[in-house]
mmCIF file with all atom_site columns, C-alpha atoms in Angstrom:
data_model
loop_
_atom_site.group_PDB
_atom_site.id
_atom_site.type_symbol
_atom_site.label_atom_id
_atom_site.label_alt_id
_atom_site.label_comp_id
_atom_site.label_asym_id
_atom_site.label_entity_id
_atom_site.label_seq_id
_atom_site.pdbx_PDB_ins_code
_atom_site.Cartn_x
_atom_site.Cartn_y
_atom_site.Cartn_z
_atom_site.occupancy
_atom_site.B_iso_or_equiv
_atom_site.pdbx_formal_charge
_atom_site.auth_seq_id
_atom_site.auth_comp_id
_atom_site.auth_asym_id
_atom_site.auth_atom_id
_atom_site.pdbx_PDB_model_num
ATOM 1   C CA . MET C 1 1   ? 140.283 -4.427  133.655 1.00 76.00 ? 4   MET C CA 1
ATOM 2   C CA . ALA C 1 2   ? 142.709 -2.949  136.153 1.00 91.00 ? 5   ALA C CA 1
ATOM 3   C CA . ILE C 1 3   ? 142.523 -2.737  139.922 1.00 96.00 ? 6   ILE C CA 1
ATOM 4   C CA . LEU C 1 4   ? 143.365 0.809   141.019 1.00 97.00 ? 7   LEU C CA 1
ATOM 5   C CA . GLU C 1 5   ? 145.050 1.849   144.254 1.00 97.00 ? 8   GLU C CA 1
ATOM 6   C CA . ILE C 1 6   ? 142.619 3.139   146.875 1.00 98.00 ? 9   ILE C CA 1
ATOM 7   C CA . ILE C 1 7   ? 144.128 6.054   148.758 1.00 96.00 ? 10  ILE C CA 1
ATOM 8   C CA . GLU C 1 8   ? 143.490 6.736   152.424 1.00 94.00 ? 11  GLU C CA 1
ATOM 9   C CA . VAL C 1 9   ? 143.177 9.777   154.661 1.00 92.00 ? 12  VAL C CA 1
ATOM 10  C CA . PRO C 1 10  ? 144.923 12.146  155.123 1.00 89.00 ? 13  PRO C CA 1
ATOM 11  C CA . HIS C 1 11  ? 145.733 12.256  151.369 1.00 93.00 ? 14  HIS C CA 1
ATOM 12  C CA . PRO C 1 12  ? 145.004 15.850  150.223 1.00 95.00 ? 15  PRO C CA 1
ATOM 13  C CA . ILE C 1 13  ? 142.857 14.865  147.191 1.00 97.00 ? 16  ILE C CA 1
ATOM 14  C CA . LEU C 1 14  ? 140.297 13.392  149.607 1.00 97.00 ? 17  LEU C CA 1
ATOM 15  C CA . ALA C 1 15  ? 139.816 16.842  151.142 1.00 96.00 ? 18  ALA C CA 1
ATOM 16  C CA . ALA C 1 16  ? 139.410 18.685  147.815 1.00 97.00 ? 19  ALA C CA 1
ATOM 17  C CA . ARG C 1 17  ? 136.210 19.336  145.889 1.00 98.00 ? 20  ARG C CA 1
ATOM 18  C CA . ALA C 1 18  ? 136.251 17.295  142.652 1.00 98.00 ? 21  ALA C CA 1
ATOM 19  C CA . ARG C 1 19  ? 135.862 19.105  139.328 1.00 98.00 ? 22  ARG C CA 1
ATOM 20  C CA . GLU C 1 20  ? 133.114 18.522  136.764 1.00 98.00 ? 23  GLU C CA 1
ATOM 21  C CA . VAL C 1 21  ? 133.917 16.177  133.886 1.00 98.00 ? 24  VAL C CA 1
ATOM 22  C CA . ARG C 1 22  ? 134.330 18.211  130.692 1.00 98.00 ? 25  ARG C CA 1
ATOM 23  C CA . GLU C 1 23  ? 132.454 17.439  127.472 1.00 98.00 ? 26  GLU C CA 1
ATOM 24  C CA . ASP C 1 24  ? 135.657 16.338  125.714 1.00 98.00 ? 27  ASP C CA 1
ATOM 25  C CA . GLU C 1 25  ? 136.270 13.701  128.427 1.00 98.00 ? 28  GLU C CA 1
ATOM 26  C CA . PHE C 1 26  ? 133.144 11.626  127.704 1.00 98.00 ? 29  PHE C CA 1
ATOM 27  C CA . GLY C 1 27  ? 133.655 8.453   125.697 1.00 98.00 ? 30  GLY C CA 1
ATOM 28  C CA . GLU C 1 28  ? 135.488 5.149   125.695 1.00 98.00 ? 31  GLU C CA 1
ATOM 29  C CA . ALA C 1 29  ? 138.415 6.199   127.928 1.00 98.00 ? 32  ALA C CA 1
ATOM 30  C CA . LEU C 1 30  ? 136.021 7.419   130.629 1.00 98.00 ? 33  LEU C CA 1
ATOM 31  C CA . ALA C 1 31  ? 133.928 4.232   130.294 1.00 98.00 ? 34  ALA C CA 1
ATOM 32  C CA . THR C 1 32  ? 137.074 2.110   130.762 1.00 98.00 ? 35  THR C CA 1
ATOM 33  C CA . HIS C 1 33  ? 138.124 4.140   133.798 1.00 98.00 ? 36  HIS C CA 1
ATOM 34  C CA . LEU C 1 34  ? 134.684 3.687   135.374 1.00 98.00 ? 37  LEU C CA 1
ATOM 35  C CA . SER C 1 35  ? 134.857 -0.065  134.705 1.00 97.00 ? 38  SER C CA 1
ATOM 36  C CA . ASN C 1 36  ? 138.274 -0.146  136.411 1.00 98.00 ? 39  ASN C CA 1
ATOM 37  C CA . MET C 1 37  ? 136.779 1.742   139.352 1.00 98.00 ? 40  MET C CA 1
ATOM 38  C CA . ALA C 1 38  ? 133.950 -0.816  139.564 1.00 97.00 ? 41  ALA C CA 1
ATOM 39  C CA . GLU C 1 39  ? 136.419 -3.726  139.561 1.00 96.00 ? 42  GLU C CA 1
ATOM 40  C CA . THR C 1 40  ? 138.443 -1.944  142.266 1.00 97.00 ? 43  THR C CA 1
ATOM 41  C CA . MET C 1 41  ? 135.282 -1.477  144.343 1.00 96.00 ? 44  MET C CA 1
ATOM 42  C CA . TYR C 1 42  ? 134.343 -5.164  144.020 1.00 95.00 ? 45  TYR C CA 1
ATOM 43  C CA . ALA C 1 43  ? 137.885 -6.308  144.868 1.00 94.00 ? 46  ALA C CA 1
ATOM 44  C CA . ALA C 1 44  ? 138.023 -4.144  148.033 1.00 94.00 ? 47  ALA C CA 1
ATOM 45  C CA . PRO C 1 45  ? 135.162 -5.340  148.628 1.00 93.00 ? 48  PRO C CA 1
ATOM 46  C CA . GLY C 1 46  ? 132.861 -2.335  148.753 1.00 94.00 ? 49  GLY C CA 1
ATOM 47  C CA . VAL C 1 47  ? 129.518 -1.035  147.488 1.00 95.00 ? 50  VAL C CA 1
ATOM 48  C CA . GLY C 1 48  ? 130.686 2.387   146.325 1.00 97.00 ? 51  GLY C CA 1
ATOM 49  C CA . LEU C 1 49  ? 133.811 4.195   145.146 1.00 98.00 ? 52  LEU C CA 1
ATOM 50  C CA . ALA C 1 50  ? 134.307 7.843   144.219 1.00 98.00 ? 53  ALA C CA 1
ATOM 51  C CA . ALA C 1 51  ? 137.068 9.042   141.880 1.00 98.00 ? 54  ALA C CA 1
ATOM 52  C CA . PRO C 1 52  ? 138.993 10.962  144.587 1.00 98.00 ? 55  PRO C CA 1
ATOM 53  C CA . GLN C 1 53  ? 139.484 7.625   146.379 1.00 98.00 ? 56  GLN C CA 1
ATOM 54  C CA . VAL C 1 54  ? 141.592 6.466   143.426 1.00 98.00 ? 57  VAL C CA 1
ATOM 55  C CA . ALA C 1 55  ? 143.438 9.821   143.137 1.00 98.00 ? 58  ALA C CA 1
ATOM 56  C CA . ASP C 1 56  ? 141.211 11.153  140.333 1.00 98.00 ? 59  ASP C CA 1
ATOM 57  C CA . GLY C 1 57  ? 139.926 14.665  141.001 1.00 98.00 ? 60  GLY C CA 1
ATOM 58  C CA . ARG C 1 58  ? 136.834 14.418  138.780 1.00 98.00 ? 61  ARG C CA 1
ATOM 59  C CA . ARG C 1 59  ? 133.158 14.130  139.764 1.00 98.00 ? 62  ARG C CA 1
ATOM 60  C CA . ILE C 1 60  ? 132.658 10.465  138.946 1.00 98.00 ? 63  ILE C CA 1
ATOM 61  C CA . LEU C 1 61  ? 131.633 7.488   141.051 1.00 98.00 ? 64  LEU C CA 1
ATOM 62  C CA . VAL C 1 62  ? 130.463 3.905   140.916 1.00 98.00 ? 65  VAL C CA 1
ATOM 63  C CA . VAL C 1 63  ? 127.951 2.256   143.250 1.00 97.00 ? 66  VAL C CA 1
ATOM 64  C CA . ASP C 1 64  ? 126.467 -1.207  143.510 1.00 96.00 ? 67  ASP C CA 1
ATOM 65  C CA . PRO C 1 65  ? 124.317 -1.251  146.669 1.00 91.00 ? 68  PRO C CA 1
ATOM 66  C CA . GLY C 1 66  ? 123.176 -4.804  145.884 1.00 85.00 ? 69  GLY C CA 1
ATOM 67  C CA . PHE C 1 67  ? 126.711 -6.232  146.113 1.00 79.00 ? 70  PHE C CA 1
ATOM 68  C CA . GLU C 1 68  ? 127.307 -8.142  149.347 1.00 69.00 ? 71  GLU C CA 1
ATOM 69  C CA . GLY C 1 69  ? 131.064 -8.646  149.204 1.00 60.00 ? 72  GLY C CA 1
ATOM 70  C CA . GLU C 1 70  ? 133.004 -11.797 148.414 1.00 57.00 ? 73  GLU C CA 1
ATOM 71  C CA . ASP C 1 71  ? 130.053 -14.080 149.187 1.00 57.00 ? 74  ASP C CA 1
ATOM 72  C CA . GLY C 1 72  ? 127.688 -12.075 146.982 1.00 49.00 ? 75  GLY C CA 1
ATOM 73  C CA . ASP C 1 73  ? 129.215 -12.592 143.539 1.00 61.00 ? 76  ASP C CA 1
ATOM 74  C CA . GLU C 1 74  ? 125.845 -13.584 142.090 1.00 63.00 ? 77  GLU C CA 1
ATOM 75  C CA . GLN C 1 75  ? 124.581 -10.043 142.831 1.00 68.00 ? 78  GLN C CA 1
ATOM 76  C CA . LYS C 1 76  ? 127.717 -8.405  141.394 1.00 75.00 ? 79  LYS C CA 1
ATOM 77  C CA . GLY C 1 77  ? 126.757 -5.846  138.767 1.00 69.00 ? 80  GLY C CA 1
ATOM 78  C CA . GLN C 1 78  ? 122.980 -6.223  139.052 1.00 79.00 ? 81  GLN C CA 1
ATOM 79  C CA . ASP C 1 79  ? 122.593 -2.753  140.638 1.00 85.00 ? 82  ASP C CA 1
ATOM 80  C CA . LEU C 1 80  ? 125.795 -1.144  139.289 1.00 96.00 ? 83  LEU C CA 1
ATOM 81  C CA . HIS C 1 81  ? 125.609 2.539   138.404 1.00 97.00 ? 84  HIS C CA 1
ATOM 82  C CA . LYS C 1 82  ? 128.478 4.429   136.752 1.00 98.00 ? 85  LYS C CA 1
ATOM 83  C CA . MET C 1 83  ? 127.841 8.120   137.373 1.00 98.00 ? 86  MET C CA 1
ATOM 84  C CA . VAL C 1 84  ? 129.446 11.178  135.843 1.00 98.00 ? 87  VAL C CA 1
ATOM 85  C CA . ASN C 1 85  ? 128.748 14.605  137.367 1.00 98.00 ? 88  ASN C CA 1
ATOM 86  C CA . PRO C 1 86  ? 126.040 13.245  139.706 1.00 98.00 ? 89  PRO C CA 1
ATOM 87  C CA . ARG C 1 87  ? 123.805 15.641  141.596 1.00 98.00 ? 90  ARG C CA 1
ATOM 88  C CA . ILE C 1 88  ? 120.977 15.240  144.047 1.00 98.00 ? 91  ILE C CA 1
ATOM 89  C CA . VAL C 1 89  ? 117.878 16.595  142.334 1.00 98.00 ? 92  VAL C CA 1
ATOM 90  C CA . GLN C 1 90  ? 115.498 15.997  145.226 1.00 98.00 ? 93  GLN C CA 1
ATOM 91  C CA . LYS C 1 91  ? 115.754 14.684  148.784 1.00 98.00 ? 94  LYS C CA 1
ATOM 92  C CA . SER C 1 92  ? 113.199 13.634  151.343 1.00 97.00 ? 95  SER C CA 1
ATOM 93  C CA . SER C 1 93  ? 112.829 15.529  154.582 1.00 97.00 ? 96  SER C CA 1
ATOM 94  C CA . GLU C 1 94  ? 112.729 12.162  156.351 1.00 98.00 ? 97  GLU C CA 1
ATOM 95  C CA . THR C 1 95  ? 116.148 11.021  157.544 1.00 97.00 ? 98  THR C CA 1
ATOM 96  C CA . ILE C 1 96  ? 117.695 7.810   158.839 1.00 97.00 ? 99  ILE C CA 1
ATOM 97  C CA . LEU C 1 97  ? 120.762 7.020   160.937 1.00 97.00 ? 100 LEU C CA 1
ATOM 98  C CA . TRP C 1 98  ? 123.100 4.570   159.270 1.00 96.00 ? 101 TRP C CA 1
ATOM 99  C CA . GLU C 1 99  ? 126.333 3.005   160.459 1.00 96.00 ? 102 GLU C CA 1
ATOM 100 C CA . GLU C 1 100 ? 128.899 3.716   157.748 1.00 96.00 ? 103 GLU C CA 1
ATOM 101 C CA . SER C 1 101 ? 132.444 2.667   156.968 1.00 95.00 ? 104 SER C CA 1
ATOM 102 C CA . CYS C 1 102 ? 134.764 3.751   154.174 1.00 96.00 ? 105 CYS C CA 1
ATOM 103 C CA . LEU C 1 103 ? 137.506 2.210   152.036 1.00 96.00 ? 106 LEU C CA 1
ATOM 104 C CA . SER C 1 104 ? 139.587 5.403   152.436 1.00 96.00 ? 107 SER C CA 1
ATOM 105 C CA . VAL C 1 105 ? 139.100 5.550   156.203 1.00 95.00 ? 108 VAL C CA 1
ATOM 106 C CA . PRO C 1 106 ? 139.878 1.958   157.213 1.00 92.00 ? 109 PRO C CA 1
ATOM 107 C CA . GLU C 1 107 ? 138.834 0.608   160.591 1.00 90.00 ? 110 GLU C CA 1
ATOM 108 C CA . MET C 1 108 ? 136.422 3.449   161.340 1.00 93.00 ? 111 MET C CA 1
ATOM 109 C CA . THR C 1 109 ? 132.673 3.084   161.617 1.00 94.00 ? 112 THR C CA 1
ATOM 110 C CA . ILE C 1 110 ? 130.329 5.888   162.627 1.00 94.00 ? 113 ILE C CA 1
ATOM 111 C CA . GLU C 1 111 ? 126.609 6.614   162.527 1.00 95.00 ? 114 GLU C CA 1
ATOM 112 C CA . VAL C 1 112 ? 125.655 9.247   159.969 1.00 96.00 ? 115 VAL C CA 1
ATOM 113 C CA . LYS C 1 113 ? 122.288 10.929  159.468 1.00 97.00 ? 116 LYS C CA 1
ATOM 114 C CA . ARG C 1 114 ? 121.193 10.722  155.817 1.00 98.00 ? 117 ARG C CA 1
ATOM 115 C CA . HIS C 1 115 ? 118.104 11.454  153.747 1.00 98.00 ? 118 HIS C CA 1
ATOM 116 C CA . ARG C 1 116 ? 115.942 8.335   153.479 1.00 98.00 ? 119 ARG C CA 1
ATOM 117 C CA . LYS C 1 117 ? 115.124 8.963   149.812 1.00 98.00 ? 120 LYS C CA 1
ATOM 118 C CA . ILE C 1 118 ? 116.911 10.930  147.090 1.00 98.00 ? 121 ILE C CA 1
ATOM 119 C CA . VAL C 1 119 ? 116.558 11.504  143.371 1.00 98.00 ? 122 VAL C CA 1
ATOM 120 C CA . VAL C 1 120 ? 119.916 11.610  141.589 1.00 98.00 ? 123 VAL C CA 1
ATOM 121 C CA . GLY C 1 121 ? 120.625 12.950  138.119 1.00 98.00 ? 124 GLY C CA 1
ATOM 122 C CA . TRP C 1 122 ? 123.857 12.098  136.298 1.00 98.00 ? 125 TRP C CA 1
ATOM 123 C CA . ARG C 1 123 ? 125.348 11.314  132.901 1.00 98.00 ? 126 ARG C CA 1
ATOM 124 C CA . ASP C 1 124 ? 126.737 7.978   131.822 1.00 98.00 ? 127 ASP C CA 1
ATOM 125 C CA . PRO C 1 125 ? 130.336 7.724   130.484 1.00 98.00 ? 128 PRO C CA 1
ATOM 126 C CA . TYR C 1 126 ? 129.093 8.510   126.973 1.00 98.00 ? 129 TYR C CA 1
ATOM 127 C CA . GLY C 1 127 ? 127.170 11.612  128.045 1.00 98.00 ? 130 GLY C CA 1
ATOM 128 C CA . GLU C 1 128 ? 123.597 10.264  128.175 1.00 98.00 ? 131 GLU C CA 1
ATOM 129 C CA . ALA C 1 129 ? 121.455 11.846  130.920 1.00 98.00 ? 132 ALA C CA 1
ATOM 130 C CA . GLN C 1 130 ? 120.095 9.513   133.612 1.00 98.00 ? 133 GLN C CA 1
ATOM 131 C CA . GLU C 1 131 ? 117.896 9.957   136.676 1.00 98.00 ? 134 GLU C CA 1
ATOM 132 C CA . LYS C 1 132 ? 116.780 7.523   139.355 1.00 98.00 ? 135 LYS C CA 1
ATOM 133 C CA . VAL C 1 133 ? 115.181 7.374   142.807 1.00 98.00 ? 136 VAL C CA 1
ATOM 134 C CA . PHE C 1 134 ? 117.293 5.759   145.541 1.00 97.00 ? 137 PHE C CA 1
ATOM 135 C CA . GLU C 1 135 ? 115.910 4.770   148.943 1.00 97.00 ? 138 GLU C CA 1
ATOM 136 C CA . GLU C 1 136 ? 117.232 3.464   152.263 1.00 96.00 ? 139 GLU C CA 1
ATOM 137 C CA . PHE C 1 137 ? 120.636 1.740   151.891 1.00 96.00 ? 140 PHE C CA 1
ATOM 138 C CA . SER C 1 138 ? 121.002 2.742   148.225 1.00 96.00 ? 141 SER C CA 1
ATOM 139 C CA . ALA C 1 139 ? 120.384 6.396   149.136 1.00 97.00 ? 142 ALA C CA 1
ATOM 140 C CA . VAL C 1 140 ? 122.917 6.182   151.977 1.00 97.00 ? 143 VAL C CA 1
ATOM 141 C CA . VAL C 1 141 ? 125.582 4.723   149.649 1.00 97.00 ? 144 VAL C CA 1
ATOM 142 C CA . LEU C 1 142 ? 125.009 7.480   147.075 1.00 98.00 ? 145 LEU C CA 1
ATOM 143 C CA . GLN C 1 143 ? 125.142 10.262  149.660 1.00 98.00 ? 146 GLN C CA 1
ATOM 144 C CA . HIS C 1 144 ? 128.353 8.809   151.128 1.00 98.00 ? 147 HIS C CA 1
ATOM 145 C CA . GLU C 1 145 ? 130.068 8.669   147.721 1.00 98.00 ? 148 GLU C CA 1
ATOM 146 C CA . MET C 1 146 ? 128.823 12.127  146.760 1.00 98.00 ? 149 MET C CA 1
ATOM 147 C CA . ASP C 1 147 ? 130.363 13.439  149.999 1.00 98.00 ? 150 ASP C CA 1
ATOM 148 C CA . HIS C 1 148 ? 133.732 12.289  148.610 1.00 98.00 ? 151 HIS C CA 1
ATOM 149 C CA . LEU C 1 149 ? 133.165 14.455  145.535 1.00 98.00 ? 152 LEU C CA 1
ATOM 150 C CA . ASP C 1 150 ? 132.815 17.441  147.874 1.00 98.00 ? 153 ASP C CA 1
ATOM 151 C CA . GLY C 1 151 ? 135.956 16.587  149.872 1.00 97.00 ? 154 GLY C CA 1
ATOM 152 C CA . VAL C 1 152 ? 134.076 15.156  152.854 1.00 97.00 ? 155 VAL C CA 1
ATOM 153 C CA . THR C 1 153 ? 135.110 11.866  154.484 1.00 96.00 ? 156 THR C CA 1
ATOM 154 C CA . LEU C 1 154 ? 133.858 10.114  157.606 1.00 95.00 ? 157 LEU C CA 1
ATOM 155 C CA . LEU C 1 155 ? 136.559 11.989  159.528 1.00 93.00 ? 158 LEU C CA 1
ATOM 156 C CA . GLU C 1 156 ? 134.746 15.284  158.870 1.00 93.00 ? 159 GLU C CA 1
ATOM 157 C CA . ARG C 1 157 ? 131.564 13.745  160.249 1.00 93.00 ? 160 ARG C CA 1
ATOM 158 C CA . THR C 1 158 ? 133.036 12.827  163.627 1.00 91.00 ? 161 THR C CA 1
ATOM 159 C CA . SER C 1 159 ? 134.272 14.810  166.609 1.00 89.00 ? 162 SER C CA 1
ATOM 160 C CA . ARG C 1 160 ? 137.648 16.523  166.596 1.00 91.00 ? 163 ARG C CA 1
ATOM 161 C CA . LEU C 1 161 ? 138.830 14.212  169.365 1.00 91.00 ? 164 LEU C CA 1
ATOM 162 C CA . LYS C 1 162 ? 137.872 11.005  167.492 1.00 89.00 ? 165 LYS C CA 1
ATOM 163 C CA . ARG C 1 163 ? 139.448 12.396  164.313 1.00 89.00 ? 166 ARG C CA 1
ATOM 164 C CA . SER C 1 164 ? 142.700 13.190  166.116 1.00 89.00 ? 167 SER C CA 1
ATOM 165 C CA . ARG C 1 165 ? 142.851 9.771   167.790 1.00 91.00 ? 168 ARG C CA 1
ATOM 166 C CA . TYR C 1 166 ? 142.143 8.006   164.522 1.00 90.00 ? 169 TYR C CA 1
ATOM 167 C CA . LEU C 1 167 ? 144.876 9.873   162.620 1.00 87.00 ? 170 LEU C CA 1
ATOM 168 C CA . LYS C 1 168 ? 147.427 9.211   165.399 1.00 89.00 ? 171 LYS C CA 1
ATOM 169 C CA . ARG C 1 169 ? 146.574 5.515   165.394 1.00 88.00 ? 172 ARG C CA 1
ATOM 170 C CA . GLN C 1 170 ? 146.865 5.282   161.608 1.00 83.00 ? 173 GLN C CA 1
ATOM 171 C CA . LYS C 1 171 ? 150.234 7.061   161.680 1.00 81.00 ? 174 LYS C CA 1
ATOM 172 C CA . LYS C 1 172 ? 151.521 4.492   164.188 1.00 80.00 ? 175 LYS C CA 1
ATOM 173 C CA . LEU C 1 173 ? 150.284 1.618   162.024 1.00 77.00 ? 176 LEU C CA 1
ATOM 174 C CA . GLN C 1 174 ? 152.092 3.013   158.963 1.00 73.00 ? 177 GLN C CA 1
ATOM 175 C CA . ARG C 1 175 ? 155.483 2.997   160.732 1.00 68.00 ? 178 ARG C CA 1
#
């Protein structure tokens, strides 16, 4: 397995809508790439990672909402989902506020309103159709990662002033 580089805002791929995975892309190479993404997510440590965050413009993501970081290795992989072309099939009208952070927007945490329950349909790396209900934290993680596939980061969910301040601060840190 390989650990991939996680890119950060304002990289342009993070602002672009990811493309659907084509039929000829399903198979072993895609499965390996998704495994590398999962290892990258665990190493970060994180509970979700979308392809644009590793400079891949396709609609793929990995999530493991049961993973609790470095101290939670025993949970690692127990709730891992490798999703290709995921879509929300159904969402509850009930919402929750959740404090979110992001591997591509380091040192920023904001509250985001999300659907409490969603049904997601996707295909696995070999093309098999899957569907599952996600609730609470798991639903929040999925919605956050699916935002990345649509070119939306936490920066787009905050005020213009906070966004501007954040980007200025990050620019200073990079010097």
